[in-house]
Coordinates of C-alpha atoms in Angstrom, one line a residue:
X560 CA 62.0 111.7 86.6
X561 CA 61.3 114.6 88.8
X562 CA 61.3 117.6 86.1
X563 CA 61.8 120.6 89.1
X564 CA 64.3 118.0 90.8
X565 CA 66.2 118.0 87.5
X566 CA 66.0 121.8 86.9
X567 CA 67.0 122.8 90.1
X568 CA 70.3 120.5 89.9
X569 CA 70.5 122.0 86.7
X570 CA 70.7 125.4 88.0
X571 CA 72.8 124.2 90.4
X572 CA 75.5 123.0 88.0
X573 CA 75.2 126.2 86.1
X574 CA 75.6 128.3 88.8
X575 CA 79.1 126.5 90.3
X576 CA 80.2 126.4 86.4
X577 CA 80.0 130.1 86.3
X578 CA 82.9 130.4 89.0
X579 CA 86.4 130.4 87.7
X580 CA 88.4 127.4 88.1
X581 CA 90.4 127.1 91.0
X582 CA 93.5 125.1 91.1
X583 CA 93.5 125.0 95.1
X584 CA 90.7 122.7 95.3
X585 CA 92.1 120.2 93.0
X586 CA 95.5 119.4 95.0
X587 CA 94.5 115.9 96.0
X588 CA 96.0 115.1 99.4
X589 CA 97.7 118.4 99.0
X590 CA 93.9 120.4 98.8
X591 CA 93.8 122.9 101.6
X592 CA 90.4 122.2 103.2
X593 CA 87.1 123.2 102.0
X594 CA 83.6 121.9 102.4
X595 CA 82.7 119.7 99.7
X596 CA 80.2 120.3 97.0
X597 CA 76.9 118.4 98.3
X598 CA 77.0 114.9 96.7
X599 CA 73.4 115.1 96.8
X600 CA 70.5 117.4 96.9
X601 CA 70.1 117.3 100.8
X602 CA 71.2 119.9 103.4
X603 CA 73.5 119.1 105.8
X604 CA 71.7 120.6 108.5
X605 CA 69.2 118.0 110.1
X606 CA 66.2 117.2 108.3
X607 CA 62.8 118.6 109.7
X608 CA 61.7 117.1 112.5
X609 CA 65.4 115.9 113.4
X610 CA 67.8 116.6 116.4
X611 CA 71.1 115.1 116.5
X612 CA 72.0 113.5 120.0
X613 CA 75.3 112.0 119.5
X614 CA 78.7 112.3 117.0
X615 CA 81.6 110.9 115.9
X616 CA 84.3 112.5 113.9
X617 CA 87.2 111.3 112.3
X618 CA 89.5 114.2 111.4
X619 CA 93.1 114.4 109.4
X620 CA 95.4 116.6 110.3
X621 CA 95.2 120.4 109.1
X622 CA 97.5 122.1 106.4
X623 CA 101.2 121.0 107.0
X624 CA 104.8 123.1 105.7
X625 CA 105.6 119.9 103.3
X626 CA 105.2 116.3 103.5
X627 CA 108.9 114.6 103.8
X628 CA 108.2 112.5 100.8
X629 CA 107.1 115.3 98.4
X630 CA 109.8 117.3 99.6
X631 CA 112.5 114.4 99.4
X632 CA 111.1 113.2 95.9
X633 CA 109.7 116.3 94.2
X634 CA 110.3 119.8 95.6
X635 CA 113.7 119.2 97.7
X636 CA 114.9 118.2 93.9
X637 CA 113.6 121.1 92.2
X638 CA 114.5 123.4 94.2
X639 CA 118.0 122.5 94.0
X640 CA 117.9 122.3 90.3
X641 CA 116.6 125.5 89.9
X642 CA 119.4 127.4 92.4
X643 CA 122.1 126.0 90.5
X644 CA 120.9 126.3 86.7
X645 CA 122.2 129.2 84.5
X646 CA 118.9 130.0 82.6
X647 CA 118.1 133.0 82.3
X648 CA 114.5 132.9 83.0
X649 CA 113.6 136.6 82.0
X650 CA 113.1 135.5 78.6
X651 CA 111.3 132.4 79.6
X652 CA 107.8 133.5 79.1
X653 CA 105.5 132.8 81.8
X654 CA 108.3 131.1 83.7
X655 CA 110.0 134.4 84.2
X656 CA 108.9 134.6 88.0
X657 CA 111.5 131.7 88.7
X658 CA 114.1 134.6 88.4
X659 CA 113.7 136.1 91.9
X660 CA 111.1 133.2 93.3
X661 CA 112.7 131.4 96.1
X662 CA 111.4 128.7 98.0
X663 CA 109.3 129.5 101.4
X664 CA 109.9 125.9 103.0
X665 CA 112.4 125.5 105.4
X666 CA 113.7 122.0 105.9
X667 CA 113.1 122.3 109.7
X668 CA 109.8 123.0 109.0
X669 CA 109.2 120.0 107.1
X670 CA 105.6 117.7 108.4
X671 CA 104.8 121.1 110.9
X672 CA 102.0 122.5 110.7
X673 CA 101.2 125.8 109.0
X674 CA 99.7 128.9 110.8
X675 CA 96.7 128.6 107.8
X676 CA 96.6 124.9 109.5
X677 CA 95.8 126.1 112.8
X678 CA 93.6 128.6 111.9
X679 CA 91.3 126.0 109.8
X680 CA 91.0 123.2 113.0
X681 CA 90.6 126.2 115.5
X682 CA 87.7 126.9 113.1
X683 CA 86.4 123.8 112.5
X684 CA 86.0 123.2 116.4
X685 CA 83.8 126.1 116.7
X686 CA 81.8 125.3 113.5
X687 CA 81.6 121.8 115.4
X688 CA 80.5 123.5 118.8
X689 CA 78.1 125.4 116.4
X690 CA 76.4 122.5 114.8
X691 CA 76.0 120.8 118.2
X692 CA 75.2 123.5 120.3
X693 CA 73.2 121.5 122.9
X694 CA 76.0 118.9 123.5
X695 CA 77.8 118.4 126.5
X696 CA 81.6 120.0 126.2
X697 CA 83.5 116.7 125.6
X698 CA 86.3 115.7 128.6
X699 CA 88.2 114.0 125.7
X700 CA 89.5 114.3 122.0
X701 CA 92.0 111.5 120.8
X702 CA 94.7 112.1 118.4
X703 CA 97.5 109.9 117.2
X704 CA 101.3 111.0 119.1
X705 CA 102.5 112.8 115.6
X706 CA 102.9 116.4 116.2
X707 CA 101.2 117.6 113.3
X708 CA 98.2 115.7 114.4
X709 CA 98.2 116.6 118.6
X710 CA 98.7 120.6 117.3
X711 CA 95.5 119.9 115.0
X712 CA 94.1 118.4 117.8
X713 CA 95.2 121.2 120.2
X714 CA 93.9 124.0 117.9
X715 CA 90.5 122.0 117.0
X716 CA 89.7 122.1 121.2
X717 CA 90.4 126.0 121.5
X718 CA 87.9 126.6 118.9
X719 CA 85.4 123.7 120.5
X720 CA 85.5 124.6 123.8
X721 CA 83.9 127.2 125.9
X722 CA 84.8 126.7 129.4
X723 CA 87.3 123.2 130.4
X724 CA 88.8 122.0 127.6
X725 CA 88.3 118.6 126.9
X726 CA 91.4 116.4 127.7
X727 CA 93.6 115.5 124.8
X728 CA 94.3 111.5 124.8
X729 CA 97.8 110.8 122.8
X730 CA 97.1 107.4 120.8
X731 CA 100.3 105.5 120.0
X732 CA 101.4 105.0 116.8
X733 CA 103.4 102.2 117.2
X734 CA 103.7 99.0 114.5
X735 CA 102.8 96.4 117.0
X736 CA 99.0 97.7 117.8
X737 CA 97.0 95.8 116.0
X738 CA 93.8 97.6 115.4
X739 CA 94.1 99.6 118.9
X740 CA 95.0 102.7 117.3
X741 CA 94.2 105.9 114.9
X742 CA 97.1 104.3 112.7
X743 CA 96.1 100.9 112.1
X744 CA 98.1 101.0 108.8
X745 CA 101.4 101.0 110.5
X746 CA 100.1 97.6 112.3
X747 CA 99.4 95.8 108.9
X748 CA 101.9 93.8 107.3
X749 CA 99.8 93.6 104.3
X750 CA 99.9 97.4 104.2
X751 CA 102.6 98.9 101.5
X752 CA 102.5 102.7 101.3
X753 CA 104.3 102.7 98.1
X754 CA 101.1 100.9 96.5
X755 CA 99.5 102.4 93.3
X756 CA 102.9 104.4 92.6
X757 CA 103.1 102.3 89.4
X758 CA 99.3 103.3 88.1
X759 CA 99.8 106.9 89.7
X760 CA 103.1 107.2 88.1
X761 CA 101.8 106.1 84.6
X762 CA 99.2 108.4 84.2
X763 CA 101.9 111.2 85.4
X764 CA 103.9 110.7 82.5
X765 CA 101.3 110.8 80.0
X766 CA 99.6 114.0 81.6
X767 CA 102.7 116.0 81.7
X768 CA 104.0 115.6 78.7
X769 CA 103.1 118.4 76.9
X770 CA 104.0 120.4 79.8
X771 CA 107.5 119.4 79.3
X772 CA 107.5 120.0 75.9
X773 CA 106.2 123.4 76.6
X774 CA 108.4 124.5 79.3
X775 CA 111.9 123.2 77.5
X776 CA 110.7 125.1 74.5
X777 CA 110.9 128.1 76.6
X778 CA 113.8 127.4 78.7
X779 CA 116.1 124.4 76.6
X780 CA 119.0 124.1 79.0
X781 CA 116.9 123.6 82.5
X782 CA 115.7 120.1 81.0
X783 CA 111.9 119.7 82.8
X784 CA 111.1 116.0 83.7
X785 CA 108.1 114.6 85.5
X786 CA 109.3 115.1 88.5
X787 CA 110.2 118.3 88.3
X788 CA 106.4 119.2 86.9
X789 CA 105.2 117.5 90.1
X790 CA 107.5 119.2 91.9
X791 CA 105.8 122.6 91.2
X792 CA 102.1 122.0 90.9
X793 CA 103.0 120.5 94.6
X794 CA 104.5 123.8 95.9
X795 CA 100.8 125.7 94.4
X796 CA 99.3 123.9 97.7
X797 CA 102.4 124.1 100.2
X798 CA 103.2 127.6 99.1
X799 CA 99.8 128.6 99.6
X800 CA 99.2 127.3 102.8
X801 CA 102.2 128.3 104.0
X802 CA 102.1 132.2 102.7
X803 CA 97.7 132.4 102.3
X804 CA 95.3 133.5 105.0
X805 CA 92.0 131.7 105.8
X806 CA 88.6 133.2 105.2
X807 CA 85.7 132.1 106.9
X808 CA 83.1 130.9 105.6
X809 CA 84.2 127.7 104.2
X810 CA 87.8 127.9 104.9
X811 CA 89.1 129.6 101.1
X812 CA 92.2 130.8 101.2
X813 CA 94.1 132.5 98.6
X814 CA 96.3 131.3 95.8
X815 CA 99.2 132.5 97.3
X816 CA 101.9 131.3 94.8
X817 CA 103.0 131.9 91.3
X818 CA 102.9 127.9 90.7
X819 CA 98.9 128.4 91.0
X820 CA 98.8 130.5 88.1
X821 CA 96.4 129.7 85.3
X822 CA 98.9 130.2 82.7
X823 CA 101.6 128.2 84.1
X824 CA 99.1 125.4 84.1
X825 CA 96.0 124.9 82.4
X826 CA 92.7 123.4 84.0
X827 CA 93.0 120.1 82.5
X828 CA 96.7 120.0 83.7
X829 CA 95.4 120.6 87.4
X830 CA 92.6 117.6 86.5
X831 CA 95.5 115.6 85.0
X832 CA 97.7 116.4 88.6
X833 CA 94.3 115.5 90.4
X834 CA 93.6 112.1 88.9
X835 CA 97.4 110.9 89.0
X836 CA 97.3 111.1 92.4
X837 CA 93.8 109.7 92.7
X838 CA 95.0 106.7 91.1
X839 CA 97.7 106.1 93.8
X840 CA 95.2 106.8 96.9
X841 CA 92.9 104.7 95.1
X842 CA 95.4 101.6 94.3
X843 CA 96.9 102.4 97.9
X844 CA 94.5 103.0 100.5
X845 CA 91.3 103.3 98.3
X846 CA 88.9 100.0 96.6
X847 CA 92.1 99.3 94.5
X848 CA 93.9 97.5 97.6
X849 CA 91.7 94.2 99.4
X850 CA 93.2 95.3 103.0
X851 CA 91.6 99.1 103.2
X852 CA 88.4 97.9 104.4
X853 CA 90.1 95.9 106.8
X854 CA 92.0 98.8 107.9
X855 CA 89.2 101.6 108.1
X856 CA 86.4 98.6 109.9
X857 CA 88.2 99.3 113.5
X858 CA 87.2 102.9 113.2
X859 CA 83.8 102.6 111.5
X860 CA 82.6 100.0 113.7
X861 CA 83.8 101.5 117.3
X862 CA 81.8 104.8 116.0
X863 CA 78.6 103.0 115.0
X864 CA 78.6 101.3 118.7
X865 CA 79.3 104.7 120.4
X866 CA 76.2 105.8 118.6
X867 CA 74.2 103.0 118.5
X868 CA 74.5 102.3 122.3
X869 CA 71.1 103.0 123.8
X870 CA 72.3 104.1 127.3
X871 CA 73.6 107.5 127.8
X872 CA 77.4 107.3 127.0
X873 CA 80.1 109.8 128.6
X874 CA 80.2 111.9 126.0
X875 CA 78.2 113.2 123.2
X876 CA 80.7 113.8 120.8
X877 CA 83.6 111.7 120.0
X878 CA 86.1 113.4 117.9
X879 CA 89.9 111.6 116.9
X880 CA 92.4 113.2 114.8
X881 CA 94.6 111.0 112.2
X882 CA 96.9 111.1 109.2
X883 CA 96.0 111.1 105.9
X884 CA 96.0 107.1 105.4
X885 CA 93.0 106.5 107.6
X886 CA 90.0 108.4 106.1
X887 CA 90.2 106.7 102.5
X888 CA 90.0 103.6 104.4
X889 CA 86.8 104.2 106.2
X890 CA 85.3 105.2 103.6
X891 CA 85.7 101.9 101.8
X892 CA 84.7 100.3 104.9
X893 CA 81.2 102.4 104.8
X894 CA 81.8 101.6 101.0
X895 CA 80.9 105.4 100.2
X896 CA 82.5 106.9 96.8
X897 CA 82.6 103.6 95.3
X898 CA 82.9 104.1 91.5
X899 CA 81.4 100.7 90.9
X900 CA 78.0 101.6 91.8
X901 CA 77.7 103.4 88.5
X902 CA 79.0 101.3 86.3
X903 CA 78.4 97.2 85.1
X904 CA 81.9 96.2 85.4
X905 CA 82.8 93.8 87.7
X906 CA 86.5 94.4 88.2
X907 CA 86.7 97.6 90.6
X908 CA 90.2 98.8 88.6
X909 CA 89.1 99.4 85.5
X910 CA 86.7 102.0 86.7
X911 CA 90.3 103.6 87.1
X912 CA 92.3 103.3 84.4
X913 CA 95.7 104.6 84.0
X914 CA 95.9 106.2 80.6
X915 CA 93.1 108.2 80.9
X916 CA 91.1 109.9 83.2
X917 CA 87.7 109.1 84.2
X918 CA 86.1 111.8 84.5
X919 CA 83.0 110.0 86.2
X920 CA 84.4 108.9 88.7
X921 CA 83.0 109.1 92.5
X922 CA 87.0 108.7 94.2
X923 CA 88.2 112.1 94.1
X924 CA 90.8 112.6 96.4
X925 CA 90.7 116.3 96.4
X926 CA 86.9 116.3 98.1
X927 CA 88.1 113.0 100.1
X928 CA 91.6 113.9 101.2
X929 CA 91.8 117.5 101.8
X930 CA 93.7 118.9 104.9
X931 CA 91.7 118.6 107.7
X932 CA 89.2 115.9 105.9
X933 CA 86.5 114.6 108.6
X934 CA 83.9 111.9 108.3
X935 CA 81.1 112.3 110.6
X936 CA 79.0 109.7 112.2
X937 CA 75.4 111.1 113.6
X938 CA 72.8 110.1 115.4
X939 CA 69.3 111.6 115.0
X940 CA 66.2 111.4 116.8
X941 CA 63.5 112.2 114.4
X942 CA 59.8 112.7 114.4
X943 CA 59.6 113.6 110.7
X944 CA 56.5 113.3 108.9
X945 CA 55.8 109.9 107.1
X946 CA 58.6 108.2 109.0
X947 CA 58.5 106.1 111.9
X948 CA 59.9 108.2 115.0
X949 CA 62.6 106.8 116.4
X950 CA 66.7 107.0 116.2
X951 CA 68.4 107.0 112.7
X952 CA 71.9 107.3 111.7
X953 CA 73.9 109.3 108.9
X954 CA 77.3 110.0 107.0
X955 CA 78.7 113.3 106.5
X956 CA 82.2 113.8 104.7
X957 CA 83.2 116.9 104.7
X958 CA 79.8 118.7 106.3
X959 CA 78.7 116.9 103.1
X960 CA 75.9 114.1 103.7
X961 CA 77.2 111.0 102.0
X962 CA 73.8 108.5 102.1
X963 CA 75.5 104.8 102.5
X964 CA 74.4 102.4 100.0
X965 CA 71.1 100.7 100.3
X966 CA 70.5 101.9 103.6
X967 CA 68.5 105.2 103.0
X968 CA 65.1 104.8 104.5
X969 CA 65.1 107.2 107.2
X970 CA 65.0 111.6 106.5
X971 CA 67.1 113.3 104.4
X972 CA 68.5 109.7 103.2
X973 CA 69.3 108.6 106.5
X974 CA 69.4 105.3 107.8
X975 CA 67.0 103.6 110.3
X976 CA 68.3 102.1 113.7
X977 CA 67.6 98.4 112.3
X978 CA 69.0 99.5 108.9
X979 CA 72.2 100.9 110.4
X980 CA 72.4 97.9 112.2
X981 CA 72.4 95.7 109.7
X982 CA 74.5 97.7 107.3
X983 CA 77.7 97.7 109.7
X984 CA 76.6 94.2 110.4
X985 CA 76.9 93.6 106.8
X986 CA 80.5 95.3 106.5
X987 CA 81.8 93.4 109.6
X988 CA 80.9 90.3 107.4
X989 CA 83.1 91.6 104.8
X990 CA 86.3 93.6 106.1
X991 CA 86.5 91.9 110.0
X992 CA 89.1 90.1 110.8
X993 CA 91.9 92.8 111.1
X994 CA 95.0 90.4 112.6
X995 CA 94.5 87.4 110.2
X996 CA 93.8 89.6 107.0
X997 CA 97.1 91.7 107.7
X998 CA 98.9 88.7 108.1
X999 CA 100.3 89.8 111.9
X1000 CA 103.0 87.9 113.6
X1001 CA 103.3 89.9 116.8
X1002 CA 101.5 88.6 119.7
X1003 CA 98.9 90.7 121.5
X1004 CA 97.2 92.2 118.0
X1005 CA 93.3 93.0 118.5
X1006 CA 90.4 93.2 115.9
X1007 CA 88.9 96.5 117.5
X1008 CA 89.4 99.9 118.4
X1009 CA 89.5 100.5 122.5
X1010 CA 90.3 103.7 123.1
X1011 CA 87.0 105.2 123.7
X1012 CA 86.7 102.6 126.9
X1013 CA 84.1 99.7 127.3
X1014 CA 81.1 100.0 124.9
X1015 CA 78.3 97.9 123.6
X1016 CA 79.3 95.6 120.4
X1017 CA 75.6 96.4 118.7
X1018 CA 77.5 95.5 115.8
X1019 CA 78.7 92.1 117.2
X1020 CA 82.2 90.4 115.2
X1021 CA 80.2 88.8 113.1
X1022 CA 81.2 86.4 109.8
X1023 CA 84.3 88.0 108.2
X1024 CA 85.1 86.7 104.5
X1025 CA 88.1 84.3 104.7
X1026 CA 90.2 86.8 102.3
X1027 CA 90.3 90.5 102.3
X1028 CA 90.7 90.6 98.5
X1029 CA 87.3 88.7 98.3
X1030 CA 86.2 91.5 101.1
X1031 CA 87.2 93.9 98.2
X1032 CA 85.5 92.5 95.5
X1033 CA 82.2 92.1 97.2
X1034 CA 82.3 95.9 98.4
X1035 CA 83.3 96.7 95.0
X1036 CA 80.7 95.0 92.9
X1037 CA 78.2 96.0 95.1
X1038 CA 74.9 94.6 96.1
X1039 CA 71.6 95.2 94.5
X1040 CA 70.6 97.1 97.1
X1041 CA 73.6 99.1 97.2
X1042 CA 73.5 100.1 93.5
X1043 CA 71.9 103.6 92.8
X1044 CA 69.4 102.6 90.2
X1045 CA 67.1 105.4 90.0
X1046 CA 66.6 107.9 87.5
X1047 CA 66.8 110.8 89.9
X1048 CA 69.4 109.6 91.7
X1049 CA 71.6 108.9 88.4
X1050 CA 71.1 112.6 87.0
X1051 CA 72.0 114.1 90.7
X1052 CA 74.9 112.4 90.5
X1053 CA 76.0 113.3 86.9
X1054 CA 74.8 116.9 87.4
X1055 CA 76.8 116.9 90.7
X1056 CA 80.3 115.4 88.5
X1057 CA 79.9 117.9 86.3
X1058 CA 79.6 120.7 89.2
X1059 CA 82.4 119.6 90.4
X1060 CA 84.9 119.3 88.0
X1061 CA 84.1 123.1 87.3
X1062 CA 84.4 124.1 91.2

């Protein structure tokens, strides 16, 4: 192996372990947004001898008040618990803050977004406008109808845009759409939302037990449960986005809440809150359900035409806002942060199991789920030494380059225009087939995403698998290709896990 490679990753690791943990960025789909530590070595800026001519972004919506099912099942609860118990906290240790703390979410507010939410898309559209500088300003951005994502949308364009601001096309969000929309979830029959609440809600009781334990030994007659432990690590990222104030560079905010506190909860209890919740986004919209690829394909594939198209297309940059269901999806259709390309097994799940974390893992839903998450789909045209000039092609998940599997011959780990071709060609294979893998009954379902107008299909609709499960498997187990088998590329990513788990 490369000995200064290794060193410098070293260094690397040592330096982000130096920095105190912070809670914030380990919130899962509750994570305010912040860039991702690099999930390799290489620079997110294009690599020597690179331009980038065209790009696609798929972006979530930015920091909301609540969600209406944390509120409803966790927070709502505990809040009304705590107003009408008779502890008195003062003498409850590092709970005595619950005495005068009272709850900053107003039930009106619920699924709005935050004023720390606007300020991180305004920012991200001028960080966009920054990284594309020579693009044309685009005359449209897409977002689905829901408020929170049309005000994302809304604030994204005021940061992006320096003279007309681009039109803002409202995507329907309706059940009945097939794959013709930026919620093709809701269109799935085979979708359930409440899948991987059983693994998820496992792992929960096992994690906060102790916590329990603790807290009743200080305060006996409020009774803590699960729910109400949930509850208030959940309030740590709504309080904080809610009260907190955004500084640039990379979007920190401030832990504004007691519930972030260090000695409320300990590090591994934030890891423990972490992983519970990456078992349910993994089981539910992650490798752990056969129908995400088939969900997330529509997206990925409409992007790699738009880029792949060799005439001159009507815009250069294609950006759509979404909820939070879409992006885990995509990813498994791009089959990026696949645990089972570091590991023999050949049953995806057990690279997630419930009664214990694993702490190797690639699915962390905290660096793939944040508020505001975006994939990124570029285009480069290169003239790097020892490559062939031409176009090639590249992932970025949150400003983070994310090299897809087996398709890395180009700079910086990008992929050739054949490569590319061929990759997408190969996921078509696997995930296509949207109407007859969801199971639809309506008429008038499509395979495709259409709202960016007529485009060339350089992917082409290919051979899909006759079952999305078998789809699954295949992503999961991974080709030979796809499998990273070198030494270098093993110890970046085991230096890079430890990094994280420390940032």
């Amino acid at each position: 192996m490369n000995s200064k490679l290794f060193l410098s990753l070293l260094f690397y690791t040592t330096a982000i372990s130096a920095d105190a943990f912070e809670p914030l960025k380990h919130l899962a789909g509750i994570t305010p947004y912040f860039e991702s530590p690099p999930t390799t070595p290489y620079d997110p800026a294009p690599p020597q001898g690179c331009n980038i001519t065209r790009a696609t972004y798929l972006v979530r919506h930015a920091a909301i008040v609540a969600n209406d099912y944390d509120y409803e099942t966790y927070i709502g609860p505990f809040v009304k618990k705590l107003a009408n118990t008779t502890v008195d906290w003062s003498k409850a240790g590092n709970l005595s803050f619950l005495a005068k703390w009272k709850s900053p979410i107003k039930e009106d507010d619920i699924e709005q977004l935050t004023q720390v939410g606007v300020q991180e898309a305004t920012n991200l559209g001028s960080d966009v406008k920054n990284r594309y500088h020579g693009f044309r300003n685009p005359p449209k951005v897409w977002s689905s109808t829901a408020e929170r994502t049309t005000k994302s949308a809304s604030s994204f364009i005021k940061g992006l845009s320096a003279g007309t601001s681009p039109q803002l096309v409202e995507v329907n969000e309706g059940k009945e759409e097939g794959a013709d929309s930026l919620t093709p979830y809701s269109s799935c029959p085979a979708y359930s939302s409440s899948r991987g609440s059983e693994q998820s809600g496992i792992y929960q009781k096992i994690y906060t037990a102790p916590i329990i334990a603790r807290f009743n030994a200080a305060a006996p007659a409020f009774n803590f449960t699960v729910d109400d432990i949930i509850g208030m690590q959940e309030l740590c990222g709504y309080e904080s986005v809610i009260n907190g104030n955004v500084s640039t560079p990379g979007y920190a905010i401030n832990a504004d809440s007691p519930f972030c506190s260090l000695d409320l909860f300990t590090a591994d209890e934030w890891l423990g809150f972490e992983y519970s919740n990456d078992l349910m986004y993994w089981h539910g919209i992650g490798y752990g359900n056969p129908i995400s690829g088939t969900i997330g394909l529509p997206w990925a594939k409409a992007a790699a035409n738009l880029l792949l198209q060799s005439n001159k297309p009507d815009q250069d940059l294609y950006v759509s806002f979404t909820h939070r269901e879409l992006p885990p999806t995509v990813l498994v259709a791009l089959g990026l942060f696949n645990n089972s390309a570091y590991t023999a097994s050949s049953d995806v799940n057990t690279t997630m199991p419930s009664n214990e974390i694993n702490p190797n893992r690639e699915w962390i839903s905290s660096r793939i789920l944040p508020f505001l998450t975006n994939i990124a789909m570029e285009r480069m045209e290169c003239n790097s030494f020892n490559y062939t000039e031409g176009d090639y092609y590249r992932v970025l998940v949150n400003q983070s380059p994310a090299p897809l599997p087996g398709c890395a011959d180009g700079p910086g780990l990008s992929c050739s225009g054949k490569g590319f071709t061929s990759y997408m060609q190969q996921r078509q294979n696997m995930f296509g087939g949207f109407s007859q893998k969801c199971g639809v009954k309506y008429s008038n379902s499509t395979d495709v995403l259409g709202i960016y107008g007529t485009q060339v299909d350089a992917v082409g609709n290919g051979t899909s698998t006759s079952s999305g499960a078998a789809a699954s498997q295949t992503s999961a187990k991974g080709s030979a290709a796809g499998r990273t088998s070198t030494s270098v590329s093993m110890a970046a990513g085991l230096c890079l896990t430890m990094a994280y788990m420390l940032w």
